[in-house]
Each structure stands twice: as C-alpha cells, then as structure tokens.
Short mmCIF file of C-alpha atoms in Angstrom, two decimals:
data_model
loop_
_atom_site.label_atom_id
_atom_site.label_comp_id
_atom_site.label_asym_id
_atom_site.label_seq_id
_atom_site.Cartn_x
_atom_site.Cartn_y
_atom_site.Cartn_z
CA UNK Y 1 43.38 -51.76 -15.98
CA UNK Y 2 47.07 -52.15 -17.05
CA UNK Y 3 49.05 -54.08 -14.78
CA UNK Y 4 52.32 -53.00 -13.16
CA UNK Y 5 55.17 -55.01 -12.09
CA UNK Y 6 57.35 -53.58 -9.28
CA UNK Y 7 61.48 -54.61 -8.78
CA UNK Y 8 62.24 -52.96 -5.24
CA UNK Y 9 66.05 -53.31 -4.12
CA UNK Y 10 67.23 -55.56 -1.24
CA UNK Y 11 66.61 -53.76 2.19
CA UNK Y 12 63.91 -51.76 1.18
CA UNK Y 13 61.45 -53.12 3.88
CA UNK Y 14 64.84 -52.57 6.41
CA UNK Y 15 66.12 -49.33 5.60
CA UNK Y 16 62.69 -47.24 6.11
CA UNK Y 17 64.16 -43.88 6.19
CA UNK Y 18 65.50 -44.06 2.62
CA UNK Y 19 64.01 -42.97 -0.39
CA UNK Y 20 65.05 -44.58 -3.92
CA UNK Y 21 65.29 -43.34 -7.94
CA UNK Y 22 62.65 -44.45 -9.73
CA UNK Y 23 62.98 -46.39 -13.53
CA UNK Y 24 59.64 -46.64 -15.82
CA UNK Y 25 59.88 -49.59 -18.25
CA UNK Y 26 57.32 -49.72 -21.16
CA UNK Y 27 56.36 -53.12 -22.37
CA UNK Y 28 56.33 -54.56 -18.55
CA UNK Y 29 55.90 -57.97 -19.28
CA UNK Y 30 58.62 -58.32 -21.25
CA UNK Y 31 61.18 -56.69 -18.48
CA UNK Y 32 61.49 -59.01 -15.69
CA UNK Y 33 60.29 -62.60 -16.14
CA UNK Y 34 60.57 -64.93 -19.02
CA UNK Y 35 57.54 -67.03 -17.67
CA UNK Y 36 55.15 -63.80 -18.45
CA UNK Y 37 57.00 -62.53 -21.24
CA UNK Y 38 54.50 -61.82 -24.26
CA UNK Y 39 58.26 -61.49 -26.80
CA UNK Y 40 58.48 -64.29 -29.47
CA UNK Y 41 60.05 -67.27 -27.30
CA UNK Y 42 59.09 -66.11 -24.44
CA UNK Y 43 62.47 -64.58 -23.54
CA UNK Y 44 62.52 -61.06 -21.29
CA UNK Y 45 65.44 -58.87 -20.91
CA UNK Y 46 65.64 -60.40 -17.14
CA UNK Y 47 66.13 -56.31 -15.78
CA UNK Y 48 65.55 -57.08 -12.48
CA UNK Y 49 68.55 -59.87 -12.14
CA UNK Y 50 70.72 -57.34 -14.32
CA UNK Y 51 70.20 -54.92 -11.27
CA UNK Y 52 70.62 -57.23 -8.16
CA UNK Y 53 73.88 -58.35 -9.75
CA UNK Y 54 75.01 -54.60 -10.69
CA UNK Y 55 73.89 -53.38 -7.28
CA UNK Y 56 75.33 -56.58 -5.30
CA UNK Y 57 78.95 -55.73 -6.89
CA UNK Y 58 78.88 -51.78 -6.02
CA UNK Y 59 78.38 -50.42 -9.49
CA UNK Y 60 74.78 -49.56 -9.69
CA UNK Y 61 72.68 -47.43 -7.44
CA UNK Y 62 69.95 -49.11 -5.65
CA UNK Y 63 66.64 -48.06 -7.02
CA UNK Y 64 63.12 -48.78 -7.92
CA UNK Y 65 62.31 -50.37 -11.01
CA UNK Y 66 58.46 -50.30 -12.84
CA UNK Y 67 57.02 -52.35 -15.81
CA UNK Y 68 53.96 -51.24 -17.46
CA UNK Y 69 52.15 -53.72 -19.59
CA UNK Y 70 51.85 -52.92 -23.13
CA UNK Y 71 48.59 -53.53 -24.96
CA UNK Y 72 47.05 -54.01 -27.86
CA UNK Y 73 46.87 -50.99 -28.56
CA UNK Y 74 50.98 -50.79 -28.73
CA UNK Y 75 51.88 -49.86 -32.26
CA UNK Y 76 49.76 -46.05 -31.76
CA UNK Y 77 49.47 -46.39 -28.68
CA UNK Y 78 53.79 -45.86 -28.27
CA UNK Y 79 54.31 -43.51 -31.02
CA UNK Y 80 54.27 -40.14 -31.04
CA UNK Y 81 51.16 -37.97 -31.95
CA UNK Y 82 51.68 -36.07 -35.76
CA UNK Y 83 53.33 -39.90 -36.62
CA UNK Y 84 51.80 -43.11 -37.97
CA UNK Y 85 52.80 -46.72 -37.97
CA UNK Y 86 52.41 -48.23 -41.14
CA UNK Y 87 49.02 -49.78 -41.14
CA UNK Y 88 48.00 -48.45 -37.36
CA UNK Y 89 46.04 -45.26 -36.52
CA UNK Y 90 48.08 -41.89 -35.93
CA UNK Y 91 50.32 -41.96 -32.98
CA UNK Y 92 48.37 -41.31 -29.17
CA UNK Y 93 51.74 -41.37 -27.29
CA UNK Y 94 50.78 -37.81 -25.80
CA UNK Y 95 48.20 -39.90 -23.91
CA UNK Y 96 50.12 -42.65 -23.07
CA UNK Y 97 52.33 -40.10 -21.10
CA UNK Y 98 49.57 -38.84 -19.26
CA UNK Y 99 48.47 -41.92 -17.94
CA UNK Y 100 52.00 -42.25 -16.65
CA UNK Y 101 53.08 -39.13 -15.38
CA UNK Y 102 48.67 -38.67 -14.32
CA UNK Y 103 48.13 -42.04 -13.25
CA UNK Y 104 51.05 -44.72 -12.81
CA UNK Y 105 53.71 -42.18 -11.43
CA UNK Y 106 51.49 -40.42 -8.50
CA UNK Y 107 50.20 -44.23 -7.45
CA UNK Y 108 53.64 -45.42 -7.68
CA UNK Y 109 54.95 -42.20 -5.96
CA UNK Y 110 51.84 -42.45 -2.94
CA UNK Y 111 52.68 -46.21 -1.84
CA UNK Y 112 56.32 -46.22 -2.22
CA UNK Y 113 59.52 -44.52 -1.02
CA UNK Y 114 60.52 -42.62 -4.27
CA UNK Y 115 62.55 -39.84 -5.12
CA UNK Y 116 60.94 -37.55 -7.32
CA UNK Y 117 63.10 -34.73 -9.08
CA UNK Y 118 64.12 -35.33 -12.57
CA UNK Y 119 67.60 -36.81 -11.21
CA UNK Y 120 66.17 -39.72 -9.76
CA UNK Y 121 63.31 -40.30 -12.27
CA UNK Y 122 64.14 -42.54 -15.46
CA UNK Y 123 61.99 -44.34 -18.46
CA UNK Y 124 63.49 -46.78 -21.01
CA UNK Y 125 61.98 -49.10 -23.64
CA UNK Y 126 63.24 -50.80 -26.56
CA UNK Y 127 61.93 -50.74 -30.25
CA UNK Y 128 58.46 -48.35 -30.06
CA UNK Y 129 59.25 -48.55 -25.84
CA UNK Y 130 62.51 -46.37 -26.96
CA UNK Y 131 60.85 -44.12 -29.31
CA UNK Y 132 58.14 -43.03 -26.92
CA UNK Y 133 61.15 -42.82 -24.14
CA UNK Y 134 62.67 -40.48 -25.93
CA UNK Y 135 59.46 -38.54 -26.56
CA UNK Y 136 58.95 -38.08 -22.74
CA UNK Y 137 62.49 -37.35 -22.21
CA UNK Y 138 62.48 -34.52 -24.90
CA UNK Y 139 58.75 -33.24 -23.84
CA UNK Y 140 58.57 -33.08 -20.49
CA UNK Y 141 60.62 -32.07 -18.01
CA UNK Y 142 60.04 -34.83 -15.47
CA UNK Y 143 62.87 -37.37 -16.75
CA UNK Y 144 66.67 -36.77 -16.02
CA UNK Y 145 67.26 -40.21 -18.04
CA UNK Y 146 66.35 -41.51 -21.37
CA UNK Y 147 67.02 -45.56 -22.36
CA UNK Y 148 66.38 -46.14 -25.68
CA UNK Y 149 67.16 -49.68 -27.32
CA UNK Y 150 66.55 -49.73 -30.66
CA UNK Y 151 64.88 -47.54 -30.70
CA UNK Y 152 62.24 -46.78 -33.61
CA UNK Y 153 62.85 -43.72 -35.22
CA UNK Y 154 61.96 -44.92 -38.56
CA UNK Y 155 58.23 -44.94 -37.34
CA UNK Y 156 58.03 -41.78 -36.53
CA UNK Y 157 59.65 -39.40 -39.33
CA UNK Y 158 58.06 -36.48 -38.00
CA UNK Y 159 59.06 -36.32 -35.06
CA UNK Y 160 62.46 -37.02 -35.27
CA UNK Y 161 62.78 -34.43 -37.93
CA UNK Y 162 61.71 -32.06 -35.59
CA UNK Y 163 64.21 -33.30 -32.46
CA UNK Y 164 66.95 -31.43 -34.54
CA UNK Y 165 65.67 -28.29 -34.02
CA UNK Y 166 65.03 -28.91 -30.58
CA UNK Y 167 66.87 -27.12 -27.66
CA UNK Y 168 69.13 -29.44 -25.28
CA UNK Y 169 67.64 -30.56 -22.09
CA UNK Y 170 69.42 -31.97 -19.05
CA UNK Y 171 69.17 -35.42 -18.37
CA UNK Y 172 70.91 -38.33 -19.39
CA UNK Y 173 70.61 -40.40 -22.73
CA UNK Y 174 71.50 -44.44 -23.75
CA UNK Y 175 71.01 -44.89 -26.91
CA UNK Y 176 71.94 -47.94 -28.75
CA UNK Y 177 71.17 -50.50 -31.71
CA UNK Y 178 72.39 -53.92 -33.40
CA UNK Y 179 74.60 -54.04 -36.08
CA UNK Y 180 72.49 -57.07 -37.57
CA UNK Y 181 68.94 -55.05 -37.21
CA UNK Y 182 68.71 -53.40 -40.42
CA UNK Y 183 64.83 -53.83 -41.89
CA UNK Y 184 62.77 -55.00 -39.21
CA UNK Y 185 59.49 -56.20 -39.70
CA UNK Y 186 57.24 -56.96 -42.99
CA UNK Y 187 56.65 -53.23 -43.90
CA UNK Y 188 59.13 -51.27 -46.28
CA UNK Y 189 60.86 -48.24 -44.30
CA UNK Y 190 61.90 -50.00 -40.93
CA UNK Y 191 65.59 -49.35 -40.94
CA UNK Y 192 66.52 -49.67 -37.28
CA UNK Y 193 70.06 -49.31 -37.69
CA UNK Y 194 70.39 -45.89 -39.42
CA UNK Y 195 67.66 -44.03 -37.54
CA UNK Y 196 69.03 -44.66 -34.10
CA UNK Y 197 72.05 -43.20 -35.48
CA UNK Y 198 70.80 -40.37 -36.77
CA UNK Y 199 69.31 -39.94 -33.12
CA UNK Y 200 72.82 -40.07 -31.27
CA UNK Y 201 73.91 -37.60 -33.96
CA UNK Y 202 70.70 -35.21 -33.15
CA UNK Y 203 71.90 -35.14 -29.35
CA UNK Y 204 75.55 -34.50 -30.27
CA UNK Y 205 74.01 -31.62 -32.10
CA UNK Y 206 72.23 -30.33 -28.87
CA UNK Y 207 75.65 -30.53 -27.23
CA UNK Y 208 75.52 -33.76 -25.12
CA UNK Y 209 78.77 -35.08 -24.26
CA UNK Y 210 79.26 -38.42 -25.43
CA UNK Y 211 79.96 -40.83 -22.27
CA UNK Y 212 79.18 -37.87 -20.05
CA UNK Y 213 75.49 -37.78 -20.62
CA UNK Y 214 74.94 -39.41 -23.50
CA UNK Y 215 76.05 -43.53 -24.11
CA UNK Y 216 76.37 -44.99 -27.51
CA UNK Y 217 76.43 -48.87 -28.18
CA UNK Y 218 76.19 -51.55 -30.80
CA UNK Y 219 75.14 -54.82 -30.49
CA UNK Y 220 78.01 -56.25 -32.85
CA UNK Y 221 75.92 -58.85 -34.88
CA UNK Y 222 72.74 -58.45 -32.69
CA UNK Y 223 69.00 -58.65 -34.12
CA UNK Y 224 66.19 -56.93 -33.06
CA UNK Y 225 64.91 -58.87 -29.77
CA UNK Y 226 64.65 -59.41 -26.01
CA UNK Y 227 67.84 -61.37 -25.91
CA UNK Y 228 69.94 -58.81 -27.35
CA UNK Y 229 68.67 -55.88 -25.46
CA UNK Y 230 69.26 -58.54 -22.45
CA UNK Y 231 72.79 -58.41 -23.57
CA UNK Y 232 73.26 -54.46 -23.78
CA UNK Y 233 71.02 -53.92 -20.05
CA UNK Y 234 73.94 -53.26 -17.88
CA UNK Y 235 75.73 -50.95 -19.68
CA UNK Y 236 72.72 -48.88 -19.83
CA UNK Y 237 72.24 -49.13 -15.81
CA UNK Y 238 75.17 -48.25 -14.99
CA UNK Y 239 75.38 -45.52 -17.13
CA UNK Y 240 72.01 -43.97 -15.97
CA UNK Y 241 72.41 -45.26 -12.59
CA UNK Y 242 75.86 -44.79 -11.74
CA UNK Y 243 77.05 -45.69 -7.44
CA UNK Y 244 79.17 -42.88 -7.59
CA UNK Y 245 76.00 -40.45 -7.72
CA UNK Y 246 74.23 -41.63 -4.98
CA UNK Y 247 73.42 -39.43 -2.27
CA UNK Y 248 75.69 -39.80 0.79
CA UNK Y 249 74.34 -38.62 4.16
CA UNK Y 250 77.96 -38.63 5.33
CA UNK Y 251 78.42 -35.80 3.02
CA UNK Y 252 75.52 -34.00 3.60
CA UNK Y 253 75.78 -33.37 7.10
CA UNK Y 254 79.13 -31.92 6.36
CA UNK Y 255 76.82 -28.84 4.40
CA UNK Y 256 78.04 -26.20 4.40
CA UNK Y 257 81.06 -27.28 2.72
CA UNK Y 258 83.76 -25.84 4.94
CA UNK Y 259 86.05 -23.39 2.84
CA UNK Y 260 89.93 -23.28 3.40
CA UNK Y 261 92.41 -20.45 2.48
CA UNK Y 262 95.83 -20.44 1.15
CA UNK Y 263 98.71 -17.56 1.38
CA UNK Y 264 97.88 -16.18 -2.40
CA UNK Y 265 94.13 -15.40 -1.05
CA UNK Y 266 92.70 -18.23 -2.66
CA UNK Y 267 89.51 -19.99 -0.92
CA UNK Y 268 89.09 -23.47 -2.26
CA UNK Y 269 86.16 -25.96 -1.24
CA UNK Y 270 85.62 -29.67 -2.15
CA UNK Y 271 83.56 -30.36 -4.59
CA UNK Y 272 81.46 -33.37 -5.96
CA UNK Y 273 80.90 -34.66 -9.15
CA UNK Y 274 77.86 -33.37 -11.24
CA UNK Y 275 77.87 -30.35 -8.72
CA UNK Y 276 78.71 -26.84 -8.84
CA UNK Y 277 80.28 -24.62 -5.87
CA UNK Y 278 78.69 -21.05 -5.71
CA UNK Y 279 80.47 -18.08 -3.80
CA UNK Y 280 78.90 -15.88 -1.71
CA UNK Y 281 79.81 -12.90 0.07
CA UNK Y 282 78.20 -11.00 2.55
CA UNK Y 283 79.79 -7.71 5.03
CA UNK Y 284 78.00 -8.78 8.06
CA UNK Y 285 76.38 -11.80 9.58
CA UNK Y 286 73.35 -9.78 11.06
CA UNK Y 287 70.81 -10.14 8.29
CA UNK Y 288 73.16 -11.08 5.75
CA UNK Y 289 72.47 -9.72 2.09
CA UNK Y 290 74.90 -12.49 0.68
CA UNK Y 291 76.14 -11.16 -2.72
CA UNK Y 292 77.32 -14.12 -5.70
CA UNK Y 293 81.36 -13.65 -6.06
CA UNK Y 294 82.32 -16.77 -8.53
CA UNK Y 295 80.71 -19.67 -9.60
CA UNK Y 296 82.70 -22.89 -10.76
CA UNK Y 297 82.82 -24.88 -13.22
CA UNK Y 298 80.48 -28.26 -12.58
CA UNK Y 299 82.14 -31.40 -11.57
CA UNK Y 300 83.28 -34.34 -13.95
CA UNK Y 301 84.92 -35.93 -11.59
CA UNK Y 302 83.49 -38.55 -8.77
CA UNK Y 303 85.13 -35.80 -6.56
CA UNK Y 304 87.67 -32.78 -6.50
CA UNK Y 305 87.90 -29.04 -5.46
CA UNK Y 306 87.03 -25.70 -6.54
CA UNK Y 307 88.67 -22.51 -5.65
CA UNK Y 308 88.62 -18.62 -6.25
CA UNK Y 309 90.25 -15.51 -5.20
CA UNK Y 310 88.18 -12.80 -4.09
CA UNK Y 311 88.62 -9.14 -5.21
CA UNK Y 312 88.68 -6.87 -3.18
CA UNK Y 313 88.24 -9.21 0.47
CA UNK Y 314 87.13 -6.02 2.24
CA UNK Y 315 83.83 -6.04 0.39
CA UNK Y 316 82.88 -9.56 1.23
CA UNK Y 317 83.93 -10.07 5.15
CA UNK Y 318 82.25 -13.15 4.98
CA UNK Y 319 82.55 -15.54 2.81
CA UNK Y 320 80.10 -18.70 2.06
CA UNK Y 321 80.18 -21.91 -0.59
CA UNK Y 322 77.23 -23.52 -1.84
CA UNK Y 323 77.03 -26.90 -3.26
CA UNK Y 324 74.79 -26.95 -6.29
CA UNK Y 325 73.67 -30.18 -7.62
CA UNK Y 326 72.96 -30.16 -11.51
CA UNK Y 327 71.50 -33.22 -13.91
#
C-alpha cells in the first residue's frame, strides 16, 4: 500500500466541533521530514513547520495537511495520460487521481474532521507533483486550489497545449519556478523555466486575476530542489490558505445579514470578501414566492458593503439579502 503522512493543526484533538480544509501533497516523503526524505541530501520542504509558524502568527488558516508517497512508478505514474516522459511509459496520471479522489480522499475524509467542498480542498506538488496538480485542478472539479512548484510542463507537451483552449475554472492557482532551473535533468527538452511560464500565461488567458486567484513567483537564482521549494512554501500557504477566509461562527449566526435603509431608498448590507449579496423580494411573508431584485458584485475586500435601490418598493414589500459564498 502507499503510505500517508498526516500534519493535523494544534487543537485538533481540543476543538472537536470543528472541521478543517484539507491539502494533498504528492511525493509525501519528501513534504514533512528530512529524516524520511527520499530527495538527493535528504532535505524535505519541512511543510508542516512552514504551517505551525504561519498559523502560530495569524496569517494562515488552520488546516489539514496529507503526503502521499511517491513510487517507483513516479515518472508515468505523475504525468498526464496522452503524454510521455522521455524514456518512461505513457502518462497513467488519470489513475493516479482515482486512487486519490477513490481511495486516499474518502479514507482521509471517514477518520478525520475535513471540510469537503472545493473551497476547502487543495493539492500541490513540485516538479511532476505540480504537473499532475495542475491536471486535477483543471479536470476535476473537486479542487478550489492548485500549488504547482516547478512545475513540469515540458513533460507533458500535450497537455499543456491543450490547457489553452480550456475554459476557466474557479479555484485558486500558485504557480512558480527558479530563475537558475533552466534544463533539468540528463534528457534534451526539460526547460523548467519557460514552460511554467507559459502556464501562468495560459491562466491569464482564462481570465485569472493575478494575486487574486492566481500567484506568480521566482526563485531569484534558485535550482530545481527541495530546498528551494522550502524557500517559496509560505508564500504559497498563505496565498491558498489565507486567515482572512476562514469561516467565522460569529458571523454566521448573524445570517441573515440584517439590511439597513437610507433616505434615497437605498438598502445596503455588509458584505464579506469572496462573497456575493443577492436581493430578494417577496409581497407577503405567508408562503413567500421571493423574486431576485439585484445581485452584487463579489467581494475583494476582507470585508465591505453592498447596496441597491429597489424599483418600484411596492412590488417587493419585503425585502431579503443573501450571502453567497463563491471560490
């Protein structure tokens, strides 16, 4: 079987009434522990002290954190099927996923206190881990965020070909790559600094907006390794993971948010960020057949307001705001 190593946040065995986001790591070994790392020199990208520092300081939400062991089996078994590593079968990522999504993600989801919509589920990797991220990300609809260090596009031609024609979905994307990578590796055609590039420019084309949901970096005079991806792990969590997102249950027993008026005939609600407000209208409260008025614009803000005037009042006697949360 492959083995699975588990990071669960402080006061998880405490705070039993609270679920947590959820972060898939390829290459497992390599994520959390030096000792165990299977990376030349034994270094890992040390994830899980990344986190309790973020998370300690207030900038990172709290959240579960999975490594999956690669194996031997790596090279096809991480890149993408209609794609072929030099020297390696044709790519079996397509059932890779399903023994994550089938397998690892139900066990993981059955013995721990997860949070499964797409919001709170995440995958990252780095090298062929980031290439077969960004496959699930763009395949399924399960992931609201995408890490991808380094990723390697230059392995799989095909598919990233294809990616430009490829409609946006909503989640979240880190991309990133080292200025010193270049050719990676003995075969001819593994340019990891141009491909990843061409990747951030494929989601600009989809419309993602950059530092909204999708996060450039270089790694100025970084190499293709655990320590440099070590480097670069924060900015990634806190991107993907922001504090500000997390769910308050302050906030939510305030729902319905409570509308207030102003002398023009304006109604005006507050409003959170990554959230829309939706205006409703019914004529009576006895079976209510509540009719859309206005929707607003979502949040980019941690918080603010939103705010309409309704025409004709007389129509809508009642009036209603809905908060709608969106990726």
């Amino acid at each position: 079987g492959r083995v699975a190593r588990i990071y669960l946040p402080r006061g998880y065995d405490v705070h039993t009434n609270r679920c947590y986001p959820v972060m898939y790591f390829h290459d497992g070994q390599n994520i959390f522990e030096d000792s165990k790392s299977a990376a030349a020199a034994a270094n890992s990208w040390q994830v899980d002290r990344a986190a309790t520092r973020e998370i300690s300081q207030g900038r990172m939400r709290e959240c579960i954190l999975v490594g999956l062991d690669n194996t031997g089996s790596r090279p096809f078994e991480y890149n993408v099927p209609g794609d072929t590593y030099p020297g390696q079968p044709a790519g079996i990522g397509d059932s890779y996923l399903f023994f994550l999504l089938n397998n690892a993600r139900p066990t993981l989801d059955f013995n721990y206190r997860t949070r499964t919509d797409p919001r709170n589920t995440l995958v990252g990797g780095s090298s062929m881990g980031g290439l077969i991220s960004l496959y699930a990300g763009t395949a399924t609809n399960v992931f609201g965020g995408v890490l991808a260090m380094s990723p390697a596009l230059t392995r799989a031609t095909n598919f990233t070909a294809a990616l430009w024609n490829r409609s946006k979905r909503e989640m979240r994307v880190y991309l990133d790559t080292g200025t010193a990578e270049g050719q990676v590796g003995p075969t001819p055609g593994g340019d990891y600094w141009e491909k990843p590039l061409e990747g951030y420019d494929i989601f600009l084309s989809h419309g993602h907006a950059v530092n909204e949901d999708l996060l450039w970096r270089a790694g100025c005079g970084a190499v293709h390794n655990e320590l440099a991806w070590r480097e670069r792990i924060s900015d990634a969590l806190l991107f993907l993971l922001d504090v500000r997102e997390e769910p308050q249950p302050l906030l939510a027993a305030q729902a319905p948010p409570l509308l207030s008026g102003a002398a023009d005939g304006a109604i005006s609600v507050s409003s959170l960020r990554h959230h829309e407000i939706r205006f409703d209208g019914t004529s009576q409260l006895n079976f209510p057949q509540w009719q859309p008025l206005a929707t607003s614009a979502v949040e980019r803000l941690p918080w603010g307001s939103a705010s309409f005037t309704p025409a004709p009042l007389a129509s809508s006697a009642y009036i209603r705001a809905v908060a709608v949360p969106h990726p």
